[in-house]
PDB file of C-alpha atoms in Angstrom:
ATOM      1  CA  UNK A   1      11.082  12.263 -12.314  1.00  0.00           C
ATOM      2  CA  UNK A   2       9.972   9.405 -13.883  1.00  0.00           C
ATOM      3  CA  UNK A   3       6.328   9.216 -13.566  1.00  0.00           C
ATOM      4  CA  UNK A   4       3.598  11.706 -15.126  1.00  0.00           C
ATOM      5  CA  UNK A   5       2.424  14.906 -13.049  1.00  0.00           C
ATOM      6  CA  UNK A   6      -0.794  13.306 -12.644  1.00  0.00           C
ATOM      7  CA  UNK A   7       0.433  10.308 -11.222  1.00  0.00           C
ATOM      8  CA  UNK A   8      -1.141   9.237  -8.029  1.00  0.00           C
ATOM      9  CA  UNK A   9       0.760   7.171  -5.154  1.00  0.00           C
ATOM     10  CA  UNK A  10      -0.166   5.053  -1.765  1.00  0.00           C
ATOM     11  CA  UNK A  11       2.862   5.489   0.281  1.00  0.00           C
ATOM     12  CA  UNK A  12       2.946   5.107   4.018  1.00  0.00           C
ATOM     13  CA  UNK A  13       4.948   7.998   4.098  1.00  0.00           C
ATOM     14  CA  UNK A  14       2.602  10.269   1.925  1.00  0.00           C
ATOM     15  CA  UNK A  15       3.720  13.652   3.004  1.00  0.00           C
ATOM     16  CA  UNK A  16       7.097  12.988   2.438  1.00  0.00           C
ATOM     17  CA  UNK A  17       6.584  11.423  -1.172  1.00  0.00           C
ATOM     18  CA  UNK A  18       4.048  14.515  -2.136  1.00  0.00           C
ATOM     19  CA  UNK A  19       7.225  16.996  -0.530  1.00  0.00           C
ATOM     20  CA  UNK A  20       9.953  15.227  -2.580  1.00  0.00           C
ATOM     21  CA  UNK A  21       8.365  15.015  -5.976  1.00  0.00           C
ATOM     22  CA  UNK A  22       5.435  17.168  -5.706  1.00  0.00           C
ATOM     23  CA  UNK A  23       2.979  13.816  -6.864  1.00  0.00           C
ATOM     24  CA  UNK A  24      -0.066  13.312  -5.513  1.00  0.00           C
ATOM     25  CA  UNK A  25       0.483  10.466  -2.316  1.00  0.00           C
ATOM     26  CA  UNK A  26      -1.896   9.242  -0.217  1.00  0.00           C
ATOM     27  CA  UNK A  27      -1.728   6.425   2.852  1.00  0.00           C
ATOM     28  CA  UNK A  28      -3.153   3.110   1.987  1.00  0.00           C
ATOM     29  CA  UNK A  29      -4.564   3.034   4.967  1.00  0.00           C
ATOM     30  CA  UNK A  30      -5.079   4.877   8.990  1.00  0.00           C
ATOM     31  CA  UNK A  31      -5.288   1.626  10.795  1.00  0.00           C
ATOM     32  CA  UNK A  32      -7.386   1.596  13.852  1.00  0.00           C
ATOM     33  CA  UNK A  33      -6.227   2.261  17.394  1.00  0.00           C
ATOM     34  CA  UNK A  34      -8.692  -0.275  18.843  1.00  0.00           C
ATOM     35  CA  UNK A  35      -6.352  -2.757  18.712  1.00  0.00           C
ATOM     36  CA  UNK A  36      -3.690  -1.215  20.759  1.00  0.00           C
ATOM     37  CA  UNK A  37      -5.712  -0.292  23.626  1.00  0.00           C
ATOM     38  CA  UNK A  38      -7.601  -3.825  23.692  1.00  0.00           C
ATOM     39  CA  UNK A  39      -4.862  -6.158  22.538  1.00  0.00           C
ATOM     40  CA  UNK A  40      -6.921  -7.898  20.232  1.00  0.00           C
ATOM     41  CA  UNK A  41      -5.214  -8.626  16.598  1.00  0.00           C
ATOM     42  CA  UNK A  42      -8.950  -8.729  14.883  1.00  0.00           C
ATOM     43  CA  UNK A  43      -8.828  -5.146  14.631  1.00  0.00           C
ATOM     44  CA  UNK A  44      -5.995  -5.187  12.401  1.00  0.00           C
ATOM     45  CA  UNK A  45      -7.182  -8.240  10.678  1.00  0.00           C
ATOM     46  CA  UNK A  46     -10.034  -6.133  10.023  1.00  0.00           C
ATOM     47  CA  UNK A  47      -7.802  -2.989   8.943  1.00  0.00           C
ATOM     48  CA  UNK A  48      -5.739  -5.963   6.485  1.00  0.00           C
ATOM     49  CA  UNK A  49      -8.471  -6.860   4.442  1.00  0.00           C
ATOM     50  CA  UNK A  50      -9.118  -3.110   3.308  1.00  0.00           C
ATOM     51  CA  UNK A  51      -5.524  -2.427   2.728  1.00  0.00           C
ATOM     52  CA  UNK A  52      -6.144  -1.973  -0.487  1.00  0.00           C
ATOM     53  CA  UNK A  53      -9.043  -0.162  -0.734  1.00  0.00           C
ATOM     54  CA  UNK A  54      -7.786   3.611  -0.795  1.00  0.00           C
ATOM     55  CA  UNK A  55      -5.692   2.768  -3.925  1.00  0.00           C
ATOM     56  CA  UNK A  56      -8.715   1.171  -5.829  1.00  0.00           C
ATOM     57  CA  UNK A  57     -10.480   4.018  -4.809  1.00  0.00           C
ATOM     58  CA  UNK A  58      -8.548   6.945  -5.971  1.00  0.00           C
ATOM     59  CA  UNK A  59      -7.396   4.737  -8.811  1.00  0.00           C
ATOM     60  CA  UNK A  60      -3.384   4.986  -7.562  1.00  0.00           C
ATOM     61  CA  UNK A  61      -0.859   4.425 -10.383  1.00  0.00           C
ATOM     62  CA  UNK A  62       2.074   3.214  -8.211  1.00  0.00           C
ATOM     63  CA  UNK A  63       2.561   2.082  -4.782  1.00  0.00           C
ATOM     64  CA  UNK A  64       6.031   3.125  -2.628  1.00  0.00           C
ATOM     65  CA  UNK A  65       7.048   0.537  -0.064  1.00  0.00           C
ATOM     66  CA  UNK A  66       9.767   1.028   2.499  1.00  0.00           C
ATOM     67  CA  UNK A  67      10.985  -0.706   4.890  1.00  0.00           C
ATOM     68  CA  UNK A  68       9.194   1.216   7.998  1.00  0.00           C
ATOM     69  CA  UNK A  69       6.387   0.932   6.484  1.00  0.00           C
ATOM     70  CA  UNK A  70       3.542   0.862   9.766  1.00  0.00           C
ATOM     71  CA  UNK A  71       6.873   1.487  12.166  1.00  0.00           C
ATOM     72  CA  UNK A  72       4.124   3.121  14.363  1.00  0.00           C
ATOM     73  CA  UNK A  73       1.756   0.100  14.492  1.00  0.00           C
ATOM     74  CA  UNK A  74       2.720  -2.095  17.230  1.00  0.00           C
ATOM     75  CA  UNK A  75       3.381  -5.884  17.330  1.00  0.00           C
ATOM     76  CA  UNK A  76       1.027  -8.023  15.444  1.00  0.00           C
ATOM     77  CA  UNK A  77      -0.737  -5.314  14.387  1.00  0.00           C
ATOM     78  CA  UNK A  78       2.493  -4.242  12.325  1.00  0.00           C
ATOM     79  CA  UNK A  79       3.295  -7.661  11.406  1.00  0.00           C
ATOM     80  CA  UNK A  80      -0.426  -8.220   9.939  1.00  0.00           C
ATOM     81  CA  UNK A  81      -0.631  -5.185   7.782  1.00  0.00           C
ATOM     82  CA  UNK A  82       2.961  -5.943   6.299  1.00  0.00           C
ATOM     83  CA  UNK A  83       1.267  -9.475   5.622  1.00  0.00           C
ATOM     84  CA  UNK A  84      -1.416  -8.525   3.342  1.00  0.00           C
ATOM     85  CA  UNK A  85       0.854  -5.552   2.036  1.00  0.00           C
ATOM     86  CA  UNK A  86       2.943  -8.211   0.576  1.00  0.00           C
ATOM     87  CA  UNK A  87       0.198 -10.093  -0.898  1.00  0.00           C
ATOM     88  CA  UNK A  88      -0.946  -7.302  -2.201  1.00  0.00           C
ATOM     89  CA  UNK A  89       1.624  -6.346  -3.909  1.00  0.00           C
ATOM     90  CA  UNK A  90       3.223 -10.075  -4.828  1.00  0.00           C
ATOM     91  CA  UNK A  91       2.962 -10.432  -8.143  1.00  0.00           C
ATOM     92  CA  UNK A  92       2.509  -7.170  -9.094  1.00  0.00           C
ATOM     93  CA  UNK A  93       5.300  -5.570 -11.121  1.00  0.00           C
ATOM     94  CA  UNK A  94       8.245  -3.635  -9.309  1.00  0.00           C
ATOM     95  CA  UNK A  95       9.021  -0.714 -11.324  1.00  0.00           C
ATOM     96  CA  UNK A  96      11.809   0.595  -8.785  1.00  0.00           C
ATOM     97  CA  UNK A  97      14.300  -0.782  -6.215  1.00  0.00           C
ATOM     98  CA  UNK A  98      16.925   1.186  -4.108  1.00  0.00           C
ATOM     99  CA  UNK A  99      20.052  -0.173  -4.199  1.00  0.00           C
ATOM    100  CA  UNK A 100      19.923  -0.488  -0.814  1.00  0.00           C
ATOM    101  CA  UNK A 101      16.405  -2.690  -1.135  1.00  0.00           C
ATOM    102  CA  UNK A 102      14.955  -0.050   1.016  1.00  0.00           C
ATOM    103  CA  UNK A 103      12.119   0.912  -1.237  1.00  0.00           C
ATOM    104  CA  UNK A 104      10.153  -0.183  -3.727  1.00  0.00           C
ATOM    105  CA  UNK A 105       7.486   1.007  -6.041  1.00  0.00           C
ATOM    106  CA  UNK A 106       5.042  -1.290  -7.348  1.00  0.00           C
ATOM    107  CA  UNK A 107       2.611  -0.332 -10.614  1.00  0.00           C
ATOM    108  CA  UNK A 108      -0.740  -0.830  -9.588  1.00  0.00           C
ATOM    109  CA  UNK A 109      -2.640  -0.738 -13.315  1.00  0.00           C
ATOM    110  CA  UNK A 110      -3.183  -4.671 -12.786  1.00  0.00           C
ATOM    111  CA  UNK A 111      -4.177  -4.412  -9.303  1.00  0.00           C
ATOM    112  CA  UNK A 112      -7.486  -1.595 -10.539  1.00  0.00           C
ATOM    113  CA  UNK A 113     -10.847  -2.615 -10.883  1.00  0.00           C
ATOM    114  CA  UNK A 114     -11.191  -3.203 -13.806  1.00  0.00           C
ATOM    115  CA  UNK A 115      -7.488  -4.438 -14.526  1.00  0.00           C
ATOM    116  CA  UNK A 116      -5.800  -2.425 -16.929  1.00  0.00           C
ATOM    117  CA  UNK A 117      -5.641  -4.098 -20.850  1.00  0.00           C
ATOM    118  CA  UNK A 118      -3.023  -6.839 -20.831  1.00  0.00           C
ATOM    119  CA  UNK A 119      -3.051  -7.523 -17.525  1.00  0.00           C
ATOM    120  CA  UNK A 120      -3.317 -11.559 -16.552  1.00  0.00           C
ATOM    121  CA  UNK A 121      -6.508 -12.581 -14.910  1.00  0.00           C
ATOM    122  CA  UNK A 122      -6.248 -12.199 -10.895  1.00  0.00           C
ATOM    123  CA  UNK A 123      -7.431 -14.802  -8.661  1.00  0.00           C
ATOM    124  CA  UNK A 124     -10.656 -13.699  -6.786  1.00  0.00           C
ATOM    125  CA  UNK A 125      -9.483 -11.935  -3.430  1.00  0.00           C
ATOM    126  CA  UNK A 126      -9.951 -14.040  -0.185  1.00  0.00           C
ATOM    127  CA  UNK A 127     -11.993 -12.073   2.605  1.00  0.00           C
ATOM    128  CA  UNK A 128     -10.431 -12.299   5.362  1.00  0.00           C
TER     129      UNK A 128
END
């Protein structure tokens, strides 16, 4: 209710945000099943360090966090992608909180290439 028509979202639950307030939500990312059929944790190393390239790319305004965020990803793999969501997002203003702590959404202007006016210079990004 409090965000423009236009506004666009990365929510792991992008369905559900686009149902409730009829904004336009997208997943920030469809990790790769590799990993769970050969064990191996680089796959969703690999999947981390593009975590946040679906919001550059459709230039997202806000980005919804919840706490089951990646419930389907198993083990490491979940544990990994909430990693580099975190960094991600650290630093990066909160514009909403449950009361619960539940959910959060995060305004993404200074995380777009380029950052928007006013924003503080960003540290280069690490590859991982």
């Amino acid at each position: 209710a409090h965000t423009q028509p236009q506004a666009r979202f990365i929510a792991y639950d992008d369905v559900l945000l686009y149902l409730y307030t009829g904004r336009q939500a997208i997943r920030p990312i469809a990790p790769s099943t590799a990993s769970a059929y050969d064990n191996d944790p680089a796959y969703a190393r690999l999947d981390a360090a593009h975590l946040g390239d679906v919001a550059r790319h459709v230039h997202a305004n806000y980005w919804l966090v919840s706490k089951a965020d990646f419930g389907v990803e198993l083990g490491d793999d979940r544990t990994i992608l909430l990693r580099r969501e975190n960094e991600i997002l650290s630093g990066l203003p909160a514009v909403f909180e449950s009361n619960s702590g539940q959910i959060r959404i995060y305004d993404l202007r200074c995380f777009q290439t380029p950052p928007a006016p006013g924003c503080p210079p960003r540290p280069a990004e690490q590859v991982r």
